[in-house]
Structures are given as C-alpha cells and as structure tokens.
Coordinates of C-alpha atoms and ligand atoms in Angstrom, one line a residue:
M1 CA 94.1 89.8 -55.6
A2 CA 92.7 90.1 -52.1
E3 CA 93.4 86.4 -51.4
E4 CA 97.1 87.1 -51.9
F5 CA 97.0 89.1 -48.7
F6 CA 94.9 86.7 -46.7
P7 CA 96.7 86.0 -43.4
Y8 CA 95.8 82.3 -43.2
E9 CA 96.7 79.3 -45.3
S10 CA 93.0 78.2 -45.4
F11 CA 89.7 79.9 -45.3
R12 CA 86.8 79.6 -42.8
P13 CA 83.4 78.9 -44.4
G14 CA 82.3 81.9 -46.4
Q15 CA 85.5 83.9 -46.2
R16 CA 86.6 83.2 -49.8
E17 CA 83.1 84.0 -51.1
V18 CA 83.0 87.2 -49.2
L19 CA 86.4 88.3 -50.5
R20 CA 85.3 87.6 -54.0
R21 CA 82.1 89.6 -53.6
I22 CA 84.1 92.5 -52.0
R23 CA 86.5 92.4 -55.0
E24 CA 83.6 92.6 -57.4
E25 CA 82.0 95.5 -55.5
I26 CA 85.0 97.5 -54.4
G27 CA 85.5 99.3 -57.7
L28 CA 81.9 100.2 -57.9
S29 CA 81.2 101.7 -54.5
R30 CA 83.0 104.0 -52.0
L31 CA 81.2 102.3 -49.1
L32 CA 81.1 98.5 -48.5
V33 CA 79.1 97.1 -45.6
L34 CA 80.0 93.7 -44.3
R35 CA 77.6 91.8 -42.0
A36 CA 79.4 88.9 -40.5
P37 CA 78.9 87.1 -37.1
T38 CA 81.5 86.8 -34.4
G39 CA 83.8 83.9 -35.3
F40 CA 83.5 84.5 -39.1
G41 CA 87.0 86.0 -39.2
K42 CA 86.1 89.5 -40.3
T43 CA 89.6 90.8 -39.4
A44 CA 91.4 88.6 -41.8
V45 CA 88.9 89.6 -44.6
A46 CA 89.4 93.3 -43.7
I47 CA 93.2 92.9 -43.8
A48 CA 93.1 91.2 -47.2
T49 CA 90.8 93.9 -48.5
G50 CA 92.7 96.8 -47.0
M51 CA 96.0 95.5 -48.3
M52 CA 94.6 95.3 -51.8
R53 CA 93.6 99.0 -51.4
S54 CA 96.5 100.2 -49.3
P55 CA 97.3 102.4 -47.5
A56 CA 94.6 101.3 -45.1
I57 CA 93.6 102.5 -41.7
H58 CA 91.6 100.1 -39.6
S59 CA 89.7 101.6 -36.7
V60 CA 88.8 99.8 -33.6
R61 CA 86.6 101.0 -30.7
T62 CA 88.9 100.2 -27.8
R63 CA 92.6 99.6 -27.5
N64 CA 91.9 96.0 -26.4
E65 CA 90.7 95.3 -29.9
I66 CA 94.0 96.2 -31.4
T67 CA 95.7 92.9 -30.4
P68 CA 93.6 90.5 -32.6
V69 CA 94.2 92.7 -35.6
L70 CA 98.0 92.8 -34.9
R71 CA 97.9 89.0 -34.5
D72 CA 96.6 88.6 -38.1
L73 CA 98.9 91.2 -39.5
K74 CA 101.9 89.5 -37.9
R75 CA 100.8 86.2 -39.5
L76 CA 100.4 87.9 -42.9
S77 CA 103.8 89.5 -42.7
K78 CA 105.3 86.0 -42.2
R79 CA 103.4 84.8 -45.3
V80 CA 104.0 87.7 -47.6
R81 CA 107.3 89.5 -47.6
G82 CA 107.4 93.3 -47.4
V83 CA 104.1 93.7 -45.5
R84 CA 104.5 96.5 -43.1
Y85 CA 102.0 97.5 -40.4
S86 CA 101.7 99.6 -37.3
F87 CA 99.2 100.6 -34.6
I88 CA 98.2 103.7 -32.8
H89 CA 96.2 104.5 -29.7
S90 CA 96.2 107.2 -27.1
A91 CA 99.6 108.9 -26.9
H92 CA 98.9 109.6 -23.3
A93 CA 98.3 106.0 -22.4
M94 CA 101.4 104.9 -24.2
C95 CA 103.7 107.7 -22.8
P96 CA 106.3 106.2 -20.5
L97 CA 106.6 109.5 -18.6
L98 CA 103.0 110.7 -18.2
S99 CA 100.7 107.7 -18.5
S100 CA 100.2 107.6 -14.8
E101 CA 99.4 111.3 -14.6
R102 CA 95.7 112.2 -14.5
I103 CA 95.8 114.6 -17.4
D104 CA 92.9 115.1 -19.9
P105 CA 93.7 113.8 -23.3
E106 CA 93.1 117.3 -24.7
D107 CA 95.6 118.7 -22.2
F108 CA 98.2 116.0 -22.6
W109 CA 99.6 117.2 -26.0
L110 CA 100.7 120.6 -24.5
N111 CA 102.5 118.8 -21.7
C112 CA 104.1 116.5 -24.1
Q113 CA 105.1 119.5 -26.2
I114 CA 106.9 121.1 -23.2
L115 CA 108.9 118.0 -22.6
R116 CA 109.8 117.7 -26.2
E117 CA 110.7 121.3 -26.7
S118 CA 112.7 121.6 -23.5
G119 CA 114.7 118.6 -24.6
R120 CA 113.7 116.8 -21.4
C121 CA 112.1 113.8 -23.1
S122 CA 114.9 111.5 -24.1
Y123 CA 112.3 109.1 -25.5
Y124 CA 111.3 111.7 -28.0
K125 CA 114.9 112.4 -29.0
K126 CA 115.4 108.7 -29.5
S127 CA 112.3 108.4 -31.6
L128 CA 113.8 110.8 -34.1
L129 CA 116.7 108.4 -34.5
V130 CA 115.1 104.9 -34.5
S131 CA 114.4 103.4 -37.8
E132 CA 111.2 101.9 -39.1
E133 CA 113.0 98.5 -39.1
D134 CA 113.8 98.8 -35.4
V135 CA 110.1 99.3 -34.5
E136 CA 109.0 96.7 -37.0
E137 CA 111.3 94.2 -35.4
I138 CA 109.7 95.0 -32.0
L139 CA 106.2 94.4 -33.4
S140 CA 107.3 91.1 -34.8
V141 CA 108.4 89.7 -31.4
S142 CA 105.7 91.3 -29.2
E143 CA 102.9 89.3 -27.8
N144 CA 100.4 92.1 -28.0
H145 CA 100.0 95.9 -28.2
V146 CA 100.8 96.4 -24.5
D147 CA 104.0 94.4 -24.8
A148 CA 105.0 96.3 -27.9
V149 CA 104.6 99.6 -26.2
K150 CA 106.6 98.4 -23.2
R151 CA 109.4 97.1 -25.5
I152 CA 109.6 100.3 -27.5
S153 CA 110.3 102.4 -24.5
R154 CA 112.3 99.8 -22.6
D155 CA 114.4 98.2 -25.4
L156 CA 114.7 101.1 -27.8
G157 CA 114.4 103.9 -25.2
S158 CA 112.1 105.5 -27.7
C159 CA 108.7 107.2 -27.5
P160 CA 106.0 104.6 -28.4
F161 CA 103.7 107.0 -30.0
F162 CA 106.2 108.8 -32.2
S163 CA 107.9 105.5 -33.1
L164 CA 104.7 103.8 -34.1
A165 CA 103.6 106.9 -36.0
K166 CA 106.8 106.9 -37.9
L167 CA 106.3 103.2 -38.8
A168 CA 102.7 103.9 -39.7
R169 CA 103.8 106.4 -42.3
G170 CA 105.8 103.7 -44.0
S171 CA 103.1 101.0 -43.6
Q172 CA 100.4 99.6 -45.8
Y173 CA 98.1 98.8 -42.9
V174 CA 97.6 100.6 -39.6
V175 CA 95.3 99.8 -36.7
A176 CA 94.1 102.8 -34.7
T177 CA 91.4 103.6 -32.1
Y178 CA 88.3 105.5 -33.3
P179 CA 89.4 109.0 -32.5
Y180 CA 92.4 108.8 -34.9
V181 CA 90.2 107.8 -37.7
F182 CA 87.1 110.0 -37.1
S183 CA 89.0 113.2 -36.2
K184 CA 91.0 114.9 -38.9
D185 CA 93.1 116.7 -36.3
L186 CA 94.1 113.4 -34.6
F187 CA 94.6 111.7 -38.0
S188 CA 97.2 114.4 -38.7
T189 CA 99.1 113.6 -35.5
I190 CA 100.0 110.3 -37.2
Y191 CA 100.1 111.6 -40.8
P192 CA 101.0 115.3 -40.7
E193 CA 101.5 115.4 -44.5
E194 CA 99.1 112.9 -45.9
D195 CA 95.5 113.5 -47.0
P196 CA 93.0 111.0 -45.6
G197 CA 91.6 110.8 -49.1
E198 CA 94.5 108.6 -50.1
F199 CA 93.4 106.0 -47.5
F200 CA 91.1 103.0 -47.4
A201 CA 89.3 103.0 -44.0
V202 CA 88.0 99.9 -42.2
I203 CA 85.5 100.7 -39.5
D204 CA 85.1 97.8 -37.0
E205 CA 81.9 97.6 -34.8
A206 CA 80.2 99.8 -37.4
H207 CA 76.8 99.5 -35.6
M208 CA 78.2 102.3 -33.4
L209 CA 77.7 104.7 -36.3
T210 CA 74.0 104.7 -35.6
D211 CA 74.5 106.7 -32.4
P212 CA 76.5 109.9 -33.2
S213 CA 77.1 110.6 -29.5
S214 CA 79.1 107.4 -29.1
I215 CA 81.8 108.9 -31.3
F216 CA 81.3 112.7 -31.6
S217 CA 80.9 113.9 -28.0
S218 CA 82.7 115.3 -25.0
E219 CA 81.6 115.1 -21.3
I220 CA 82.7 117.3 -18.5
S221 CA 81.6 117.5 -14.8
T222 CA 80.5 120.7 -13.3
S223 CA 83.3 120.4 -10.8
K224 CA 85.7 120.6 -13.8
I225 CA 84.0 123.8 -14.9
E226 CA 84.4 125.2 -11.3
A227 CA 88.1 124.3 -11.4
S228 CA 88.4 126.1 -14.7
I229 CA 87.0 129.3 -13.2
H230 CA 89.5 129.1 -10.4
E231 CA 92.3 128.6 -12.9
I232 CA 91.3 131.8 -14.8
R233 CA 91.4 133.7 -11.5
E234 CA 94.6 132.2 -10.3
Y235 CA 96.6 132.6 -13.5
L236 CA 95.0 135.6 -15.2
G237 CA 93.6 137.5 -12.2
G238 CA 90.1 136.8 -13.8
D239 CA 88.5 137.3 -17.2
P240 CA 84.9 138.6 -16.7
F241 CA 83.7 137.4 -20.1
S242 CA 84.9 133.8 -19.8
E243 CA 83.9 133.5 -16.2
A244 CA 80.4 134.7 -17.0
L245 CA 80.1 132.2 -19.8
L246 CA 81.3 129.3 -17.6
N247 CA 79.0 130.5 -14.7
R248 CA 76.0 130.5 -17.1
L249 CA 76.8 127.0 -18.2
L250 CA 77.2 125.9 -14.5
R251 CA 73.9 127.5 -13.5
L252 CA 71.9 126.1 -16.5
A253 CA 73.4 122.6 -15.9
E254 CA 72.5 122.6 -12.3
E255 CA 68.9 123.7 -13.1
K256 CA 68.5 121.1 -15.8
A257 CA 70.1 118.0 -14.4
V258 CA 67.6 116.0 -12.4
D259 CA 68.6 112.4 -13.0
D260 CA 70.6 110.3 -15.5
R261 CA 68.4 111.4 -18.4
L262 CA 70.0 114.0 -20.8
R263 CA 68.2 117.3 -20.7
K264 CA 69.0 119.9 -23.3
I265 CA 70.4 123.3 -22.4
D266 CA 69.1 126.0 -24.7
R267 CA 72.1 127.3 -26.7
S268 CA 70.6 130.8 -26.9
L269 CA 70.7 131.1 -23.1
L270 CA 74.4 130.3 -23.2
S271 CA 75.1 133.1 -25.7
I272 CA 77.8 131.3 -27.4
D273 CA 79.1 132.2 -30.9
T274 CA 82.3 131.8 -32.9
D275 CA 84.0 134.9 -31.2
S276 CA 83.2 133.8 -27.7
I277 CA 84.5 130.3 -28.4
E278 CA 87.7 131.7 -29.9
H279 CA 88.1 133.9 -26.9
L280 CA 87.6 131.0 -24.4
I281 CA 90.2 128.9 -26.3
N282 CA 92.7 131.7 -26.2
I283 CA 92.1 132.2 -22.5
A284 CA 92.6 128.4 -22.0
L285 CA 95.9 128.5 -23.8
E286 CA 97.0 131.6 -21.9
V287 CA 96.1 130.0 -18.6
K288 CA 98.1 126.9 -19.6
R289 CA 101.1 128.9 -20.7
R290 CA 101.2 131.0 -17.5
A291 CA 100.7 127.9 -15.3
L292 CA 103.6 126.2 -17.0
D293 CA 105.8 129.4 -17.0
R294 CA 105.2 129.7 -13.2
I295 CA 106.4 126.1 -12.6
L296 CA 109.2 126.4 -15.1
S297 CA 110.5 129.6 -13.5
R298 CA 111.1 127.4 -10.4
G299 CA 113.0 125.1 -12.7
S300 CA 110.7 122.1 -12.3
I301 CA 110.1 120.7 -15.7
G302 CA 108.8 117.4 -14.3
E303 CA 106.1 119.2 -12.4
A304 CA 105.3 121.3 -15.5
A305 CA 104.9 118.3 -17.6
S306 CA 102.4 116.7 -15.3
K307 CA 100.4 119.9 -14.7
R308 CA 96.7 119.6 -15.5
I309 CA 94.6 122.6 -16.6
S310 CA 90.9 121.7 -16.6
L311 CA 90.0 124.7 -18.8
V312 CA 91.7 123.1 -21.8
K313 CA 89.2 120.2 -21.9
V314 CA 86.3 122.5 -20.9
S315 CA 87.0 125.0 -23.6
L316 CA 87.4 122.3 -26.3
A317 CA 84.2 120.7 -25.3
I318 CA 82.4 124.0 -25.5
A319 CA 84.1 124.6 -28.9
L320 CA 82.2 121.7 -30.3
L321 CA 79.1 123.9 -30.2
E322 CA 80.6 126.0 -33.0
D323 CA 79.1 123.3 -35.2
P324 CA 75.3 123.8 -35.3
R325 CA 74.9 120.0 -35.4
F326 CA 76.0 119.7 -31.8
E327 CA 73.9 120.5 -28.7
V328 CA 74.7 120.6 -25.0
F329 CA 72.9 118.4 -22.4
A330 CA 73.0 118.1 -18.6
Y331 CA 72.5 115.0 -16.4
R332 CA 73.2 113.7 -13.0
N333 CA 75.4 110.8 -12.1
G334 CA 75.2 110.0 -8.4
M335 CA 76.1 113.1 -6.6
S336 CA 77.7 115.0 -9.5
T337 CA 76.3 117.0 -12.4
W338 CA 77.7 116.4 -15.9
I339 CA 77.5 118.2 -19.2
K340 CA 77.6 116.4 -22.5
V341 CA 78.2 118.2 -25.7
T342 CA 77.3 115.9 -28.5
A343 CA 76.4 115.6 -32.2
I344 CA 72.7 115.2 -32.8
D345 CA 72.9 114.8 -36.6
H346 CA 74.1 111.8 -38.4
S347 CA 75.7 113.9 -41.1
V348 CA 78.8 114.1 -38.9
V349 CA 79.2 110.4 -39.5
S350 CA 78.9 110.6 -43.3
E351 CA 81.2 113.6 -43.3
A352 CA 83.9 111.7 -41.4
L353 CA 83.6 108.7 -43.8
S354 CA 83.7 110.9 -46.8
M355 CA 87.3 112.0 -45.8
Y356 CA 88.5 108.6 -47.1
R357 CA 88.9 107.2 -50.5
A358 CA 86.6 104.3 -49.7
S359 CA 85.5 102.5 -46.5
L360 CA 84.5 99.1 -45.3
L361 CA 82.0 99.0 -42.4
M362 CA 82.0 95.8 -40.5
S363 CA 79.8 94.4 -37.8
G364 CA 77.7 91.5 -36.7
T365 CA 74.8 93.9 -36.7
P366 CA 75.6 96.8 -39.1
P367 CA 72.9 99.3 -40.0
T368 CA 70.7 98.4 -42.9
L369 CA 71.4 99.6 -46.4
E370 CA 68.2 101.6 -46.3
Y371 CA 69.4 103.3 -43.1
I372 CA 72.8 104.1 -44.6
E373 CA 71.1 105.7 -47.6
R374 CA 68.3 107.6 -45.8
I375 CA 69.8 108.5 -42.4
L376 CA 73.5 108.7 -43.1
G377 CA 72.8 110.1 -46.6
I378 CA 75.4 107.8 -48.3
Q379 CA 74.1 106.6 -51.7
G380 CA 75.3 103.6 -53.7
A381 CA 76.7 101.6 -50.8
S382 CA 77.2 97.8 -51.3
Y383 CA 76.1 95.3 -48.8
V384 CA 77.8 92.0 -48.4
D385 CA 76.2 89.5 -46.0
A386 CA 78.5 86.7 -44.9
L387 CA 75.5 84.7 -43.7
E388 CA 74.3 84.5 -47.3
L389 CA 77.7 83.5 -48.6
G390 CA 78.4 80.4 -46.5
S391 CA 79.4 81.7 -43.1
W392 CA 78.5 79.7 -40.1
S393 CA 75.4 81.0 -38.4
P394 CA 75.2 81.7 -34.7
Y395 CA 71.5 81.2 -34.9
S396 CA 71.8 77.5 -35.2
N397 CA 73.8 77.4 -31.9
I398 CA 71.2 79.1 -29.7
A399 CA 68.0 77.9 -28.1
T400 CA 65.6 80.8 -27.7
V401 CA 62.9 81.0 -25.1
L402 CA 60.5 84.0 -24.8
T403 CA 58.8 84.7 -21.5
S404 CA 55.4 86.2 -22.1
G405 CA 54.8 87.0 -18.4
L406 CA 57.6 89.6 -18.3
S407 CA 57.8 93.2 -19.6
S408 CA 59.9 96.2 -18.9
R409 CA 57.4 98.6 -20.4
Y410 CA 57.2 101.7 -18.3
S411 CA 53.5 101.3 -17.5
E412 CA 54.2 97.7 -16.2
R413 CA 57.2 98.5 -14.0
S414 CA 56.3 97.8 -10.4
P415 CA 57.7 96.0 -7.4
N416 CA 55.8 92.9 -8.5
M417 CA 57.4 93.0 -12.0
Y418 CA 60.9 93.4 -10.6
D419 CA 60.2 90.4 -8.2
L420 CA 59.1 88.4 -11.2
Y421 CA 62.2 89.2 -13.2
S422 CA 64.4 88.2 -10.2
K423 CA 62.6 84.8 -9.9
Y424 CA 63.1 84.0 -13.6
I425 CA 66.8 85.0 -13.3
E426 CA 67.1 82.7 -10.2
V427 CA 65.9 79.8 -12.4
I428 CA 68.7 80.3 -15.0
D429 CA 71.2 80.7 -12.2
R430 CA 70.1 77.5 -10.6
F431 CA 69.9 75.2 -13.6
I432 CA 72.6 76.5 -16.0
N433 CA 76.3 76.2 -15.3
G434 CA 78.8 78.8 -16.5
V435 CA 78.3 82.5 -16.9
K436 CA 74.8 83.8 -17.2
L437 CA 74.8 87.3 -18.7
V438 CA 71.7 89.3 -17.8
I439 CA 71.1 92.5 -19.9
Y440 CA 68.9 95.3 -18.6
P441 CA 67.5 98.3 -20.4
S442 CA 68.9 100.8 -17.8
Y443 CA 70.9 101.1 -14.6
E444 CA 67.7 102.0 -12.7
F445 CA 65.9 98.9 -13.9
M446 CA 68.9 96.7 -13.2
R447 CA 69.2 98.1 -9.6
N448 CA 65.6 97.2 -8.9
V449 CA 66.0 93.6 -10.0
V450 CA 69.5 93.1 -8.6
D451 CA 68.4 94.4 -5.1
R452 CA 65.8 91.6 -5.1
L453 CA 68.5 89.0 -5.9
Q454 CA 70.5 90.3 -2.9
N455 CA 73.2 91.5 -5.2
Q456 CA 74.0 88.0 -6.3
G457 CA 76.6 88.0 -9.1
F458 CA 78.8 90.7 -10.7
V459 CA 77.0 94.0 -11.2
E460 CA 78.2 96.5 -13.8
N461 CA 78.4 100.2 -12.8
R462 CA 79.3 103.2 -15.0
G463 CA 83.0 102.9 -14.1
T464 CA 83.2 99.1 -14.5
T465 CA 86.0 97.8 -16.8
I466 CA 86.1 94.5 -18.6
E467 CA 89.3 93.8 -16.6
D468 CA 87.2 94.2 -13.3
L469 CA 84.8 91.5 -14.5
V470 CA 87.6 89.1 -15.7
R471 CA 89.3 89.5 -12.3
S472 CA 86.2 88.7 -10.3
I473 CA 84.7 85.9 -12.4
G474 CA 85.5 82.5 -11.0
K475 CA 85.9 79.4 -13.2
D476 CA 82.4 78.3 -12.2
G477 CA 80.9 81.5 -13.6
G478 CA 77.8 83.0 -12.1
L479 CA 75.4 85.8 -12.9
V480 CA 76.7 89.0 -14.6
H481 CA 74.3 91.9 -14.6
A482 CA 75.0 94.5 -17.3
V483 CA 73.3 97.3 -19.1
A484 CA 72.4 96.9 -22.8
G485 CA 74.8 98.8 -25.1
G486 CA 77.3 99.1 -22.2
K487 CA 80.9 98.1 -22.0
L488 CA 80.2 94.5 -20.8
S489 CA 77.3 93.7 -23.1
E490 CA 79.3 94.7 -26.2
G491 CA 82.8 94.0 -25.1
I492 CA 83.3 91.0 -22.9
E493 CA 85.0 88.0 -24.1
L494 CA 85.0 85.2 -21.4
V495 CA 86.7 82.2 -23.0
T496 CA 88.2 79.1 -21.6
N497 CA 89.7 76.3 -23.8
N498 CA 88.5 78.2 -26.9
R499 CA 84.9 78.0 -25.7
S500 CA 82.7 80.8 -24.5
M501 CA 82.1 80.7 -20.7
I502 CA 78.7 82.5 -21.2
K503 CA 76.0 79.8 -21.5
C504 CA 73.0 82.0 -21.2
V505 CA 72.0 85.5 -22.2
F506 CA 68.9 86.7 -20.4
V507 CA 67.5 89.9 -22.0
A508 CA 65.6 91.4 -19.1
G509 CA 63.4 93.8 -21.0
V510 CA 63.5 95.3 -24.5
P511 CA 66.6 97.6 -24.4
Y512 CA 65.0 100.6 -26.0
P513 CA 67.1 103.7 -25.6
Q514 CA 66.1 105.6 -22.5
K515 CA 63.7 108.4 -23.7
D516 CA 65.3 111.7 -23.0
E517 CA 66.0 115.0 -24.7
Y518 CA 69.0 113.7 -26.6
V519 CA 66.8 111.0 -28.2
D520 CA 64.2 113.7 -28.9
E521 CA 66.9 115.7 -30.8
I522 CA 68.0 112.7 -32.8
F523 CA 64.4 112.0 -33.6
K524 CA 63.9 115.6 -34.9
S525 CA 67.0 115.4 -37.0
M526 CA 65.9 112.0 -38.5
R527 CA 62.5 113.4 -39.2
K528 CA 64.1 115.7 -41.8
R529 CA 64.8 112.6 -43.8
V530 CA 62.2 110.0 -43.0
S531 CA 58.6 109.7 -41.7
E532 CA 57.7 109.8 -38.0
D533 CA 57.1 106.0 -37.9
E534 CA 60.3 105.3 -39.7
A535 CA 62.4 107.5 -37.3
W536 CA 60.7 105.8 -34.3
D537 CA 61.4 102.4 -35.8
Y538 CA 65.1 103.2 -36.4
I539 CA 65.7 104.8 -33.0
Y540 CA 63.8 102.2 -30.9
N541 CA 63.4 98.9 -32.7
M542 CA 66.6 98.8 -34.7
T543 CA 68.7 100.0 -31.8
A544 CA 67.2 97.6 -29.4
S545 CA 67.7 94.7 -31.8
M546 CA 71.3 95.6 -32.3
K547 CA 71.9 95.6 -28.6
V548 CA 70.3 92.2 -28.1
L549 CA 72.3 90.7 -31.0
Q550 CA 75.5 92.2 -29.7
A551 CA 74.8 90.7 -26.3
I552 CA 74.1 87.3 -27.8
G553 CA 77.4 87.6 -29.7
R554 CA 79.2 87.6 -26.4
A555 CA 77.9 84.0 -25.7
V556 CA 78.1 82.4 -29.2
R557 CA 81.5 83.3 -30.6
G558 CA 82.2 80.2 -32.7
E559 CA 80.8 77.0 -34.0
D560 CA 81.6 75.1 -30.7
D561 CA 79.6 77.5 -28.5
R562 CA 76.0 77.0 -27.5
A563 CA 73.8 79.2 -25.4
L564 CA 70.3 79.7 -24.1
V565 CA 68.9 83.1 -25.1
V566 CA 65.9 84.2 -22.9
L567 CA 63.9 87.1 -24.4
G568 CA 62.5 88.4 -21.2
D569 CA 59.8 90.7 -22.5
R570 CA 56.6 89.8 -24.3
R571 CA 57.2 92.7 -26.7
F572 CA 59.8 90.5 -28.4
M573 CA 56.8 88.8 -30.1
S574 CA 56.3 92.0 -32.1
K575 CA 57.5 91.6 -35.7
D576 CA 58.7 95.2 -35.7
I577 CA 61.6 94.2 -33.4
R578 CA 62.1 90.7 -34.7
K579 CA 62.4 91.9 -38.3
Y580 CA 65.8 93.4 -37.4
M581 CA 66.9 90.5 -35.1
G582 CA 66.2 87.6 -37.5
L583 CA 65.8 85.3 -34.5
R584 CA 63.5 82.4 -34.5
I585 CA 61.7 82.1 -31.1
G586 CA 61.9 78.4 -30.2
R587 CA 59.5 78.2 -27.3
I588 CA 57.3 80.5 -25.3
A589 CA 57.1 80.2 -21.5
R590 CA 53.9 81.5 -20.1
N591 CA 54.8 81.3 -16.5
L592 CA 57.6 80.5 -14.1
K593 CA 56.8 76.8 -14.0
E594 CA 56.9 76.4 -17.8
F595 CA 60.1 78.4 -17.9
E596 CA 61.8 76.2 -15.3
S597 CA 61.0 73.0 -17.3
L598 CA 62.2 74.6 -20.5
V599 CA 65.5 75.8 -18.9
K600 CA 66.1 72.3 -17.5
L601 CA 65.5 70.8 -20.9
V602 CA 67.9 73.2 -22.6
A603 CA 70.5 72.6 -19.9
S604 CA 70.4 68.8 -20.3
D605 CA 69.8 68.4 -24.0
F606 CA 71.2 71.4 -25.8
L607 CA 74.0 73.1 -23.9
Ligands
LIG701 S1 107.3 112.6 -26.7 FE1 107.8 112.1 -24.6 S2 106.2 113.1 -23.4 FE2 105.5 113.0 -25.5 S3 104.3 111.0 -25.6 FE3 106.4 110.6 -26.2 S4 107.5 109.9 -24.4 FE4 105.6 111.0 -23.8

C-alpha cells in the first residue's frame, strides 16, 4: 500500500486520490506521468510510490532540490520503522579535500583515485570502516544535505561520497542529482554491482526531458582546447594526430561562432571516428598520468591531487560524438568562444529511462502523453493529472492581464518597442509591492529593455546563481529580470512567512526558443516522427508555454499565494499557445493607460 509509506499523517487535497490512481496504473505501465502544481506535495507522493516499488532512485535537477526530499524522507523514517534512505550529488562538491580546487568533474575522479590509492585520503580509509548505521544517524540529525556532508567529514572523519554511497546500497530510497540517474557510468559509481533495471526511477522537473541538451551535453571553451594542446606538448612532447584534431576543432569553432546562437560544425570536417576518439582518450589519460608522475616524483601528493588536466574534459566531450545522435556547435559568450557537444535526438531520453524497471515523471508542466509517445517513442505511458483529482489549482490564485500593444516578434523589435516594454514594467514596479519577476525571451532582448530602465532591479546573467539573488533582494522586493528557462525563472523560491514574495510575473514576450542551428537539428530529428506543423508546435508553442507556466509557478507556490500575471505579448491570444497553458486571460489592456488602471485594481482588490 502506497499510503503506508506516505510521510505525513494527513493528505493535502488530491494526494490520496493521486496515490490511488498511481497504484491502479503502476502495474500496467512502465512509465507514469504526474502533472501536479507546486504546493501539491509531489515529493511525498513520489516517496510513497517509490517505497512501494523500492529500491527507488529519485533524480533532482540541482543539489538544492535534495533537501526538501530528505525532509520528507526523514519524516517518513520517524513514522515507519526500518525506512532507510540516502542522497548523492557531485563527489567533487562533497569532497573535504578537493571541493575548493577548480578541477573539472570528469578530471576529478582521477585525482580522487590518486589520493585513495596512495593512502593519502584518510576520509576514504574511514569510509571503508563506517557502518551504514553511523551515516544513517548523521542524516537523521542533519538540517539539510549541506549539513549532512559537513557532519560526515567532521564528525565521522569519513568521505561523504563513499559513505553516502554505502548507505545508498542498503537503502530503499535514494535522492540523486540528474547525472547519477541519466548516466549509467555515474550510476555505477554508487552501485557498482547493481543493475538499474532493478530500480524504480522518479524524475523530478520532467519538463526538462523535452530538451535533450539540458541533460545530455558538454560545453568547453576554446581556451580549454588551447590549454589541452599545450598539455600534450608539455607532457608528451607533442602528438601530431591529436594536436591536428584539436586545432581543426579550434579553427572551425572560431569560424562558426558569431554570437550566442549555436552554429553547427560539420562533423565530416572534423574527421572524427571511433579510432580517433579512442586515440584522444588514451592521449588524455597518458598526459594525466605523466603530469601526476612528475609531481609525485617530487613527493608532492597534495599538489598531484589538485592537478587539473584540461584534456580530460575536452576528450570526453569530443567522445560524445561517437554517438551519431550527438552534434557539435559553436557560439560566443562575451569575449570567449565555446563549443557545445549535445544530443539532438530525443531517443537518448527514452534510452536512459528504459534502463529502469519503471519510472515516474513529475512536473507542474510535464510533456503531453502524445509527445511522450510520438517524440520520446515511449508507448503505453499512464498520465495522472492531480488537477483533475482534487488538487488545489494555482489558476484560481492568479489575475491575468494580456497587453495587446506589446510583442517580442522579431519583425517588431525596435527601440520604440523596447521603450514600450520598459514603460509597462515601470507600471508594475510602481503599483505592486514585493518582488516583480520579469521574464524575457533572451539575454539580448532583456539587455535592451533593462538599459531603458537604467538597470533598475536585479539582472540575471549567465553566471548568476540563485544565492546571488537571495543575497541581493531586500525585504521590500523590487524588479528581478530573468531569462525564460534560465536558473532564476525555473529555480527561485523567495518565501517569507510561508508566502511567496513574488507578487507579479511579467512575461515580456513569448519565450520561444531562440532560432539557431541546434533548434534546426532538433526540428529535423522530430520531423522523422511527426509532421512539420506538429514539430514546430512542439518546439515553439509547447516549449514557450512550459517556460511561462514554470515562471508563474515561482510566484504561486501554495494556496495562500496570489499574483498578477502579465502576458506581455499579443501573440498570447493565439490558441496554439494557450492550448498548452490552460490559462484564462482575465483582461486585455490595449494601451498603457488601461494597463495602469488594471494593475492598480489588481493591487488593491486581489493581491
Ligand atoms: S575519497 Fe577522498 S579524495 Fe575522494 S572524494 Fe572522498 S574525500 Fe575526496
């Protein structure tokens, strides 16, 4: 019985019904999709389901999302005896010796291996001795995952990663960040002996699966490739074949990269095949070995452990191209040129899910069943919609205003249009208290509007973290400018006294994906499965709608939250977009004056 493993004494509206429906469907389907709004309590439902089908591995997008799952697991372990759980995220970030070293994750394992094999890591030695009960005890008293990691190294003197992995092997439920669930190699760092086919997988934020590049990709700067060429010369005296390959990649990337749009590098010009990839990886390992030998011959194990070799990451990124479903793209970010090797075919997603016995995909905006069948190629999935089963609905807690004078359509972008956007944004800033989240379709578009607002408010950049925002936001709130689909629009949680601080979400333009050659490739790959119109609809309308709903979910996180949602683009009137959003447009403001009076009304009577 799933209810038996429910972490709470009582259920929120719809939770019991959803669990019942899942129980009916779970024996019939290998893939369950749960659509449930923020505040429904998806995590508790996932835990009850996963425990019923244990062992379960619950994947979260970022390590910050581990703590809420741990909180519910801790609660469950108090209610039900014998429940054992663990969590895992980047071994590098958890490492008490190397977390402050700037080593690539791919490179980190070799450094860790040196410390382990040389007997210089006392934390590792201790992790072989600590018992599962010791680690379990630490989890039961820790406030969150950061505290748990600190206590394992400080109080037990043990390696957090290997201690938590040991506990994971004896647990019914494990929370892990995406890479440990989607990469079989990383899965086996936790479970060297186990087959993923024995596990039930829970995938949180499952709307991410519609963009293969968000999970299956690797990015490297051209300066890292240049550093790799120097490493080959320094440690091997050169290797003409590898150097030529890396130089070709450098030249093609510099030729292709013009702006922040991804431009495809023709694989055939790179002349990469299985043999050349194998050669490059062997060279990378040899460079690493020699670099470490050189340092170790001077007796400096500490220095060896923190030695970074760029070629390891570069060669592993290039190795992704061994799979014909990956392509390589170049783009510019400020002054630097970057290369992105990414999957362009959704079958990588279905392949990863098929490793598991069964999976539960959860999101406030999951892909539709039709999409799962036709694009991901997974037949017979079951769809459970919490909104139809008694969940609270965020839609009743928002007032929606559409502004018909605005549009971010390319043909309409002009200094006048940016001015107009800034004037509408000034209105919400003037009349609404709290945080006003403004979501833009791209960094470029945001820059043009924000410049006209004299940089008023917090402005996201590519390196912004959620912590940066939390640190800078005052109790009075203010404007937060963010890009749709970015870290802030999908990840911020600004809460005070259990209420969201975000009182308005202004969607400044339909956040269609920026048209570039990655989108072209995704389009081509989708066209093998659906018509041109359908592929276009999925890539543009469905994706844009998901981004808008995700942003709205930042503001309305529970029944006590209320927010004004401004759909700042007349194209939101189109039923093609609205069919995915399910939003009812309350009022339409035809000009700034009408907008101002509607905002005042919402501020006084609704918020
Ligand atoms: S074994 Fe040692 S070096 Fe490796 S992650 Fe653990 S503490 Fe760090």
